[in-house]
Amino acid sequence: MTEYAKPIKRRKINSDAIWGYAFIAAALLIFLMFTAYPVVSALIISFQEYKPVGSTFIGFDNYTETFKDSLFWKAIVNTIVYTLLTVPVSLFLSFAVSILILPFKKRMQTAFKAVYYLPAVASGVALSVVWLWIYDPMPEGIFNKLTSFFGLGTHNWLGSSAYAMFSLVLMAWLSSHGTSIIIYLAALLGIDGSYYEAAELDGANFFQKLRYIVVPCLKPTTLFLLVTGVIGSFQVFQNAYLMTGGGPDNATTMVGLLIFNNAFKYFEFGKAAAQSLILAAIIAGISVIQFKFLGKDVEY
């Protein structure tokens, strides 16, 4: 060491930093165990004819077989139709309810938020049982009584390929939108009141304020709910599994249900893993397109 060399200062790690690293390490460990490891395992299994002992490497055969499978494409179409029919309506209903709640005082807003969020707390299985009761195919069924009252006759709503998809879509429309309503309402409360005051001075009516203030200010929220809604809709499984089992004639077979059946009903784990990764790629592609065309002027 020369005469002018400066001594090396060692940074001390205090107890706060140690606790911080410990919490980060715990979260990282959970991520590696329950997210990264299953994804890597699915990637490996998708190239195998999977068996509990002695799996065989078969290259891209699972992917080739999936792309040639007409049922896979039917499930993709069913999932796209379900998404197109449910996500925009869900967004509109959540937005409309939030606008209606906004003028109330805070205590009343909280009461409405609790009411609308209540179905999200309930078990999905319990809700499906209620809807199975509503869609009872007998003339005494609640929905059949309602349609008969309007002269539309009675139908086997879940047992007919003509009505099964509509029944699942209607269930999604009338089910919980509580999370979206709460997010929309929080965003509405965050809009600066001076915008409304300036608009009122200019003589703007309710719809003009809605168009030129509310909708642009809520664009980041709408994009977030749209992307997460599409992702959730492409992964839908519970409703189709519990309400129709994918039938009749695979009219309500969604991709998630098809993957489940291949894995745990037919024990074709390799094919199910390949379909899972294809579904992930489709969702990622759609998300990128949404951000590219709708998120140009959106900042988070």
Short mmCIF file of C-alpha atoms in Angstrom, two decimals:
data_model
loop_
_atom_site.label_atom_id
_atom_site.label_comp_id
_atom_site.label_asym_id
_atom_site.label_seq_id
_atom_site.Cartn_x
_atom_site.Cartn_y
_atom_site.Cartn_z
CA MET A 1 0.00 0.00 0.00
CA THR A 2 1.39 3.35 -0.98
CA GLU A 3 1.55 6.32 1.28
CA TYR A 4 -1.34 8.02 -0.49
CA ALA A 5 -3.60 5.00 -0.87
CA LYS A 6 -6.96 5.53 0.77
CA PRO A 7 -8.18 2.87 3.18
CA ILE A 8 -11.11 0.79 1.94
CA LYS A 9 -14.31 1.60 3.78
CA ARG A 10 -16.46 -1.37 4.54
CA ARG A 11 -20.17 -0.73 4.48
CA LYS A 12 -21.94 -1.98 7.52
CA ILE A 13 -25.19 -3.83 7.10
CA ASN A 14 -27.61 -2.73 9.75
CA SER A 15 -30.44 -4.81 11.18
CA ASP A 16 -33.08 -3.11 9.00
CA ALA A 17 -31.22 -4.16 5.85
CA ILE A 18 -30.89 -7.72 7.14
CA TRP A 19 -34.63 -7.92 7.77
CA GLY A 20 -35.26 -6.43 4.34
CA TYR A 21 -33.09 -9.05 2.63
CA ALA A 22 -34.77 -11.77 4.70
CA PHE A 23 -38.25 -10.75 3.53
CA ILE A 24 -37.05 -10.47 -0.07
CA ALA A 25 -35.44 -13.90 0.18
CA ALA A 26 -38.68 -15.41 1.53
CA ALA A 27 -40.73 -13.91 -1.30
CA LEU A 28 -38.13 -14.98 -3.87
CA LEU A 29 -38.10 -18.52 -2.48
CA ILE A 30 -41.91 -18.76 -2.69
CA PHE A 31 -41.81 -17.41 -6.25
CA LEU A 32 -39.17 -19.94 -7.29
CA MET A 33 -41.03 -22.85 -5.67
CA PHE A 34 -44.60 -22.12 -6.73
CA THR A 35 -44.23 -20.11 -9.95
CA ALA A 36 -40.85 -20.51 -11.65
CA TYR A 37 -40.43 -24.24 -10.92
CA PRO A 38 -43.93 -25.25 -12.23
CA VAL A 39 -43.38 -23.21 -15.40
CA VAL A 40 -40.00 -24.81 -16.07
CA SER A 41 -41.43 -28.26 -15.25
CA ALA A 42 -44.35 -27.68 -17.65
CA LEU A 43 -41.88 -26.68 -20.37
CA ILE A 44 -39.88 -29.87 -19.85
CA ILE A 45 -42.97 -32.12 -19.62
CA SER A 46 -44.40 -30.60 -22.82
CA PHE A 47 -41.57 -32.28 -24.74
CA GLN A 48 -42.14 -35.66 -23.12
CA GLU A 49 -44.56 -38.53 -23.10
CA TYR A 50 -44.88 -38.05 -19.37
CA LYS A 51 -45.01 -40.98 -17.00
CA PRO A 52 -44.44 -40.95 -13.24
CA VAL A 53 -41.41 -43.16 -13.90
CA GLY A 54 -39.52 -43.31 -17.19
CA SER A 55 -40.79 -40.35 -19.23
CA THR A 56 -39.80 -40.37 -22.91
CA PHE A 57 -38.54 -37.36 -24.88
CA ILE A 58 -40.73 -36.93 -27.99
CA GLY A 59 -39.74 -33.47 -29.20
CA PHE A 60 -42.56 -31.29 -30.54
CA ASP A 61 -45.08 -34.14 -30.91
CA ASN A 62 -47.35 -32.78 -28.15
CA TYR A 63 -47.42 -29.38 -29.85
CA THR A 64 -48.03 -30.91 -33.29
CA GLU A 65 -50.83 -33.07 -31.95
CA THR A 66 -52.39 -30.06 -30.22
CA PHE A 67 -52.40 -27.94 -33.38
CA LYS A 68 -54.05 -30.82 -35.29
CA ASP A 69 -56.69 -31.34 -32.59
CA SER A 70 -60.05 -29.91 -33.71
CA LEU A 71 -61.28 -29.91 -30.10
CA PHE A 72 -58.43 -27.57 -29.11
CA TRP A 73 -59.45 -25.04 -31.76
CA LYS A 74 -63.10 -25.38 -30.78
CA ALA A 75 -62.09 -24.63 -27.18
CA ILE A 76 -60.10 -21.60 -28.38
CA VAL A 77 -63.12 -20.29 -30.30
CA ASN A 78 -65.41 -20.91 -27.31
CA THR A 79 -63.00 -19.04 -25.05
CA ILE A 80 -62.72 -16.09 -27.46
CA VAL A 81 -66.53 -15.88 -27.79
CA TYR A 82 -66.91 -16.01 -24.00
CA THR A 83 -64.27 -13.29 -23.60
CA LEU A 84 -65.77 -10.98 -26.21
CA LEU A 85 -69.23 -11.32 -24.67
CA THR A 86 -68.27 -10.98 -21.00
CA VAL A 87 -65.32 -8.60 -20.62
CA PRO A 88 -66.73 -5.47 -22.36
CA VAL A 89 -70.11 -5.87 -20.64
CA SER A 90 -68.41 -6.38 -17.28
CA LEU A 91 -66.38 -3.19 -17.78
CA PHE A 92 -69.45 -1.20 -18.79
CA LEU A 93 -71.52 -2.43 -15.84
CA SER A 94 -68.71 -1.72 -13.37
CA PHE A 95 -68.20 1.77 -14.81
CA ALA A 96 -71.94 2.55 -14.79
CA VAL A 97 -72.42 1.36 -11.21
CA SER A 98 -69.38 3.38 -10.08
CA ILE A 99 -70.80 6.53 -11.69
CA LEU A 100 -74.12 5.93 -9.94
CA ILE A 101 -72.46 5.40 -6.55
CA LEU A 102 -70.11 8.40 -6.81
CA PRO A 103 -72.59 11.18 -5.80
CA PHE A 104 -73.44 9.45 -2.49
CA LYS A 105 -71.73 10.27 0.79
CA LYS A 106 -68.78 8.19 1.92
CA ARG A 107 -70.79 6.01 4.33
CA MET A 108 -73.34 5.16 1.64
CA GLN A 109 -70.55 4.49 -0.88
CA THR A 110 -68.99 2.04 1.56
CA ALA A 111 -72.33 0.27 2.00
CA PHE A 112 -72.78 -0.10 -1.77
CA LYS A 113 -69.20 -1.31 -2.20
CA ALA A 114 -69.74 -3.95 0.48
CA VAL A 115 -72.96 -5.13 -1.18
CA TYR A 116 -71.42 -5.38 -4.63
CA TYR A 117 -68.25 -7.03 -3.32
CA LEU A 118 -70.14 -9.61 -1.23
CA PRO A 119 -70.46 -12.22 -4.05
CA ALA A 120 -66.67 -12.14 -4.48
CA VAL A 121 -66.32 -13.35 -0.89
CA ALA A 122 -68.72 -16.24 -1.41
CA SER A 123 -67.46 -19.58 -2.66
CA GLY A 124 -67.58 -20.04 -6.42
CA VAL A 125 -68.96 -23.53 -5.89
CA ALA A 126 -71.82 -22.13 -3.80
CA LEU A 127 -72.61 -19.54 -6.46
CA SER A 128 -72.59 -22.23 -9.14
CA VAL A 129 -75.04 -24.32 -7.11
CA VAL A 130 -77.37 -21.31 -6.91
CA TRP A 131 -77.15 -20.79 -10.67
CA LEU A 132 -77.79 -24.49 -11.31
CA TRP A 133 -80.98 -24.03 -9.29
CA ILE A 134 -81.88 -20.92 -11.32
CA TYR A 135 -81.29 -22.78 -14.60
CA ASP A 136 -83.39 -25.78 -13.55
CA PRO A 137 -84.71 -27.22 -16.85
CA MET A 138 -88.09 -28.08 -15.33
CA PRO A 139 -90.98 -25.63 -15.93
CA GLU A 140 -90.80 -24.80 -12.20
CA GLY A 141 -87.22 -23.51 -12.63
CA ILE A 142 -86.78 -19.82 -11.79
CA PHE A 143 -85.38 -18.79 -15.17
CA ASN A 144 -87.95 -20.87 -17.04
CA LYS A 145 -90.73 -19.22 -15.05
CA LEU A 146 -89.30 -15.81 -15.97
CA THR A 147 -89.01 -16.60 -19.68
CA SER A 148 -92.48 -18.15 -19.69
CA PHE A 149 -93.86 -14.94 -18.19
CA PHE A 150 -92.50 -13.03 -21.21
CA GLY A 151 -93.77 -15.67 -23.66
CA LEU A 152 -90.30 -17.09 -24.47
CA GLY A 153 -91.16 -20.63 -23.38
CA THR A 154 -89.07 -23.02 -21.32
CA HIS A 155 -85.66 -24.39 -22.30
CA ASN A 156 -82.98 -26.74 -21.06
CA TRP A 157 -80.55 -23.85 -20.57
CA LEU A 158 -77.46 -25.87 -19.67
CA GLY A 159 -78.34 -29.04 -21.59
CA SER A 160 -78.85 -27.46 -25.00
CA SER A 161 -75.89 -26.54 -27.23
CA ALA A 162 -77.91 -23.54 -28.45
CA TYR A 163 -78.29 -22.02 -24.96
CA ALA A 164 -75.42 -23.37 -22.84
CA MET A 165 -72.88 -20.69 -23.80
CA PHE A 166 -75.47 -17.93 -23.39
CA SER A 167 -76.28 -19.30 -19.93
CA LEU A 168 -72.63 -19.09 -18.85
CA VAL A 169 -72.30 -15.59 -20.30
CA LEU A 170 -75.45 -14.41 -18.51
CA MET A 171 -74.10 -15.87 -15.28
CA ALA A 172 -70.87 -13.88 -15.77
CA TRP A 173 -72.81 -10.68 -16.50
CA LEU A 174 -74.86 -10.96 -13.32
CA SER A 175 -72.11 -12.27 -11.07
CA SER A 176 -69.74 -10.22 -9.00
CA HIS A 177 -68.20 -7.06 -10.41
CA GLY A 178 -67.23 -5.84 -6.95
CA THR A 179 -63.48 -5.64 -7.53
CA SER A 180 -63.85 -3.62 -10.73
CA ILE A 181 -66.40 -1.31 -9.10
CA ILE A 182 -64.07 -0.58 -6.18
CA ILE A 183 -61.15 0.12 -8.52
CA TYR A 184 -63.25 2.36 -10.76
CA LEU A 185 -64.66 4.23 -7.77
CA ALA A 186 -61.18 4.83 -6.34
CA ALA A 187 -60.08 6.21 -9.71
CA LEU A 188 -63.16 8.46 -9.93
CA LEU A 189 -62.46 9.89 -6.47
CA GLY A 190 -58.89 10.65 -7.60
CA ILE A 191 -59.97 12.98 -10.43
CA ASP A 192 -59.19 16.62 -9.58
CA GLY A 193 -62.39 18.53 -8.75
CA SER A 194 -61.12 21.62 -10.58
CA TYR A 195 -61.75 19.83 -13.88
CA TYR A 196 -65.47 19.59 -13.08
CA GLU A 197 -65.59 23.21 -11.90
CA ALA A 198 -63.98 24.46 -15.10
CA ALA A 199 -66.36 22.35 -17.18
CA GLU A 200 -69.39 23.72 -15.30
CA LEU A 201 -68.18 27.28 -15.92
CA ASP A 202 -68.08 26.42 -19.62
CA GLY A 203 -71.63 25.10 -19.42
CA ALA A 204 -70.81 21.42 -19.88
CA ASN A 205 -73.62 18.99 -19.13
CA PHE A 206 -73.30 15.57 -17.45
CA PHE A 207 -72.54 13.61 -20.62
CA GLN A 208 -69.96 16.16 -21.82
CA LYS A 209 -68.14 15.94 -18.47
CA LEU A 210 -68.36 12.17 -18.74
CA ARG A 211 -66.86 12.16 -22.24
CA TYR A 212 -64.17 14.83 -21.92
CA ILE A 213 -63.11 14.43 -18.28
CA VAL A 214 -64.09 11.10 -16.77
CA VAL A 215 -63.38 8.72 -19.66
CA PRO A 216 -59.89 10.14 -20.49
CA CYS A 217 -58.91 10.30 -16.81
CA LEU A 218 -60.03 6.69 -16.29
CA LYS A 219 -58.22 5.33 -19.34
CA PRO A 220 -55.32 3.82 -17.32
CA THR A 221 -57.83 2.13 -15.00
CA THR A 222 -59.92 0.87 -17.92
CA LEU A 223 -56.83 -0.53 -19.65
CA PHE A 224 -55.75 -2.30 -16.47
CA LEU A 225 -59.20 -3.83 -15.96
CA LEU A 226 -59.42 -4.76 -19.65
CA VAL A 227 -56.07 -6.58 -19.66
CA THR A 228 -56.69 -8.40 -16.39
CA GLY A 229 -60.27 -9.18 -17.44
CA VAL A 230 -59.16 -10.75 -20.73
CA ILE A 231 -56.48 -12.77 -18.93
CA GLY A 232 -59.01 -14.01 -16.36
CA SER A 233 -61.56 -14.80 -19.05
CA PHE A 234 -59.07 -16.84 -21.10
CA GLN A 235 -58.29 -18.82 -17.94
CA VAL A 236 -61.94 -19.43 -17.05
CA PHE A 237 -62.46 -22.94 -15.75
CA GLN A 238 -64.72 -23.09 -12.72
CA ASN A 239 -68.00 -22.03 -14.33
CA ALA A 240 -67.69 -24.38 -17.31
CA TYR A 241 -66.55 -27.29 -15.14
CA LEU A 242 -69.27 -26.96 -12.50
CA MET A 243 -72.19 -25.80 -14.65
CA THR A 244 -71.90 -27.82 -17.87
CA GLY A 245 -68.73 -29.93 -17.69
CA GLY A 246 -67.89 -28.53 -21.14
CA GLY A 247 -71.04 -29.92 -22.76
CA PRO A 248 -73.30 -30.38 -24.48
CA ASP A 249 -71.30 -31.47 -27.53
CA ASN A 250 -68.32 -29.41 -26.25
CA ALA A 251 -70.30 -26.20 -26.78
CA THR A 252 -68.88 -24.76 -23.54
CA THR A 253 -65.48 -26.45 -23.47
CA MET A 254 -63.01 -23.69 -22.65
CA VAL A 255 -59.25 -24.02 -23.00
CA GLY A 256 -58.76 -24.21 -19.23
CA LEU A 257 -61.25 -27.06 -18.95
CA LEU A 258 -59.67 -28.88 -21.91
CA ILE A 259 -56.24 -28.68 -20.27
CA PHE A 260 -57.69 -29.97 -16.99
CA ASN A 261 -59.38 -32.90 -18.74
CA ASN A 262 -56.23 -33.86 -20.64
CA ALA A 263 -54.14 -33.77 -17.46
CA PHE A 264 -56.40 -35.24 -14.79
CA LYS A 265 -59.03 -37.16 -16.75
CA TYR A 266 -57.00 -38.69 -19.59
CA PHE A 267 -53.59 -38.41 -17.85
CA GLU A 268 -51.95 -36.89 -20.95
CA PHE A 269 -49.74 -34.56 -18.92
CA GLY A 270 -47.37 -33.80 -21.80
CA LYS A 271 -50.18 -32.67 -24.07
CA ALA A 272 -51.78 -30.65 -21.26
CA ALA A 273 -48.45 -28.93 -20.55
CA ALA A 274 -48.02 -28.06 -24.23
CA GLN A 275 -51.55 -26.62 -24.35
CA SER A 276 -50.88 -24.62 -21.17
CA LEU A 277 -47.82 -23.00 -22.72
CA ILE A 278 -49.69 -22.28 -25.96
CA LEU A 279 -52.45 -20.64 -23.92
CA ALA A 280 -49.83 -18.58 -22.05
CA ALA A 281 -48.35 -17.46 -25.38
CA ILE A 282 -51.80 -16.48 -26.70
CA ILE A 283 -52.58 -14.46 -23.54
CA ALA A 284 -49.17 -12.75 -23.68
CA GLY A 285 -49.69 -11.88 -27.36
CA ILE A 286 -53.14 -10.41 -26.73
CA SER A 287 -51.82 -8.40 -23.77
CA VAL A 288 -49.02 -6.96 -25.89
CA ILE A 289 -51.51 -5.97 -28.59
CA GLN A 290 -53.76 -4.30 -26.02
CA PHE A 291 -50.89 -2.27 -24.58
CA LYS A 292 -49.59 -1.39 -28.05
CA PHE A 293 -52.89 -0.02 -29.40
CA LEU A 294 -54.59 1.21 -26.22
CA GLY A 295 -51.71 2.09 -23.91
CA LYS A 296 -49.73 4.58 -26.01
CA ASP A 297 -50.69 7.56 -23.88
CA VAL A 298 -51.15 5.68 -20.61
CA GLU A 299 -48.68 6.00 -17.77
CA TYR A 300 -48.74 4.05 -14.51
#
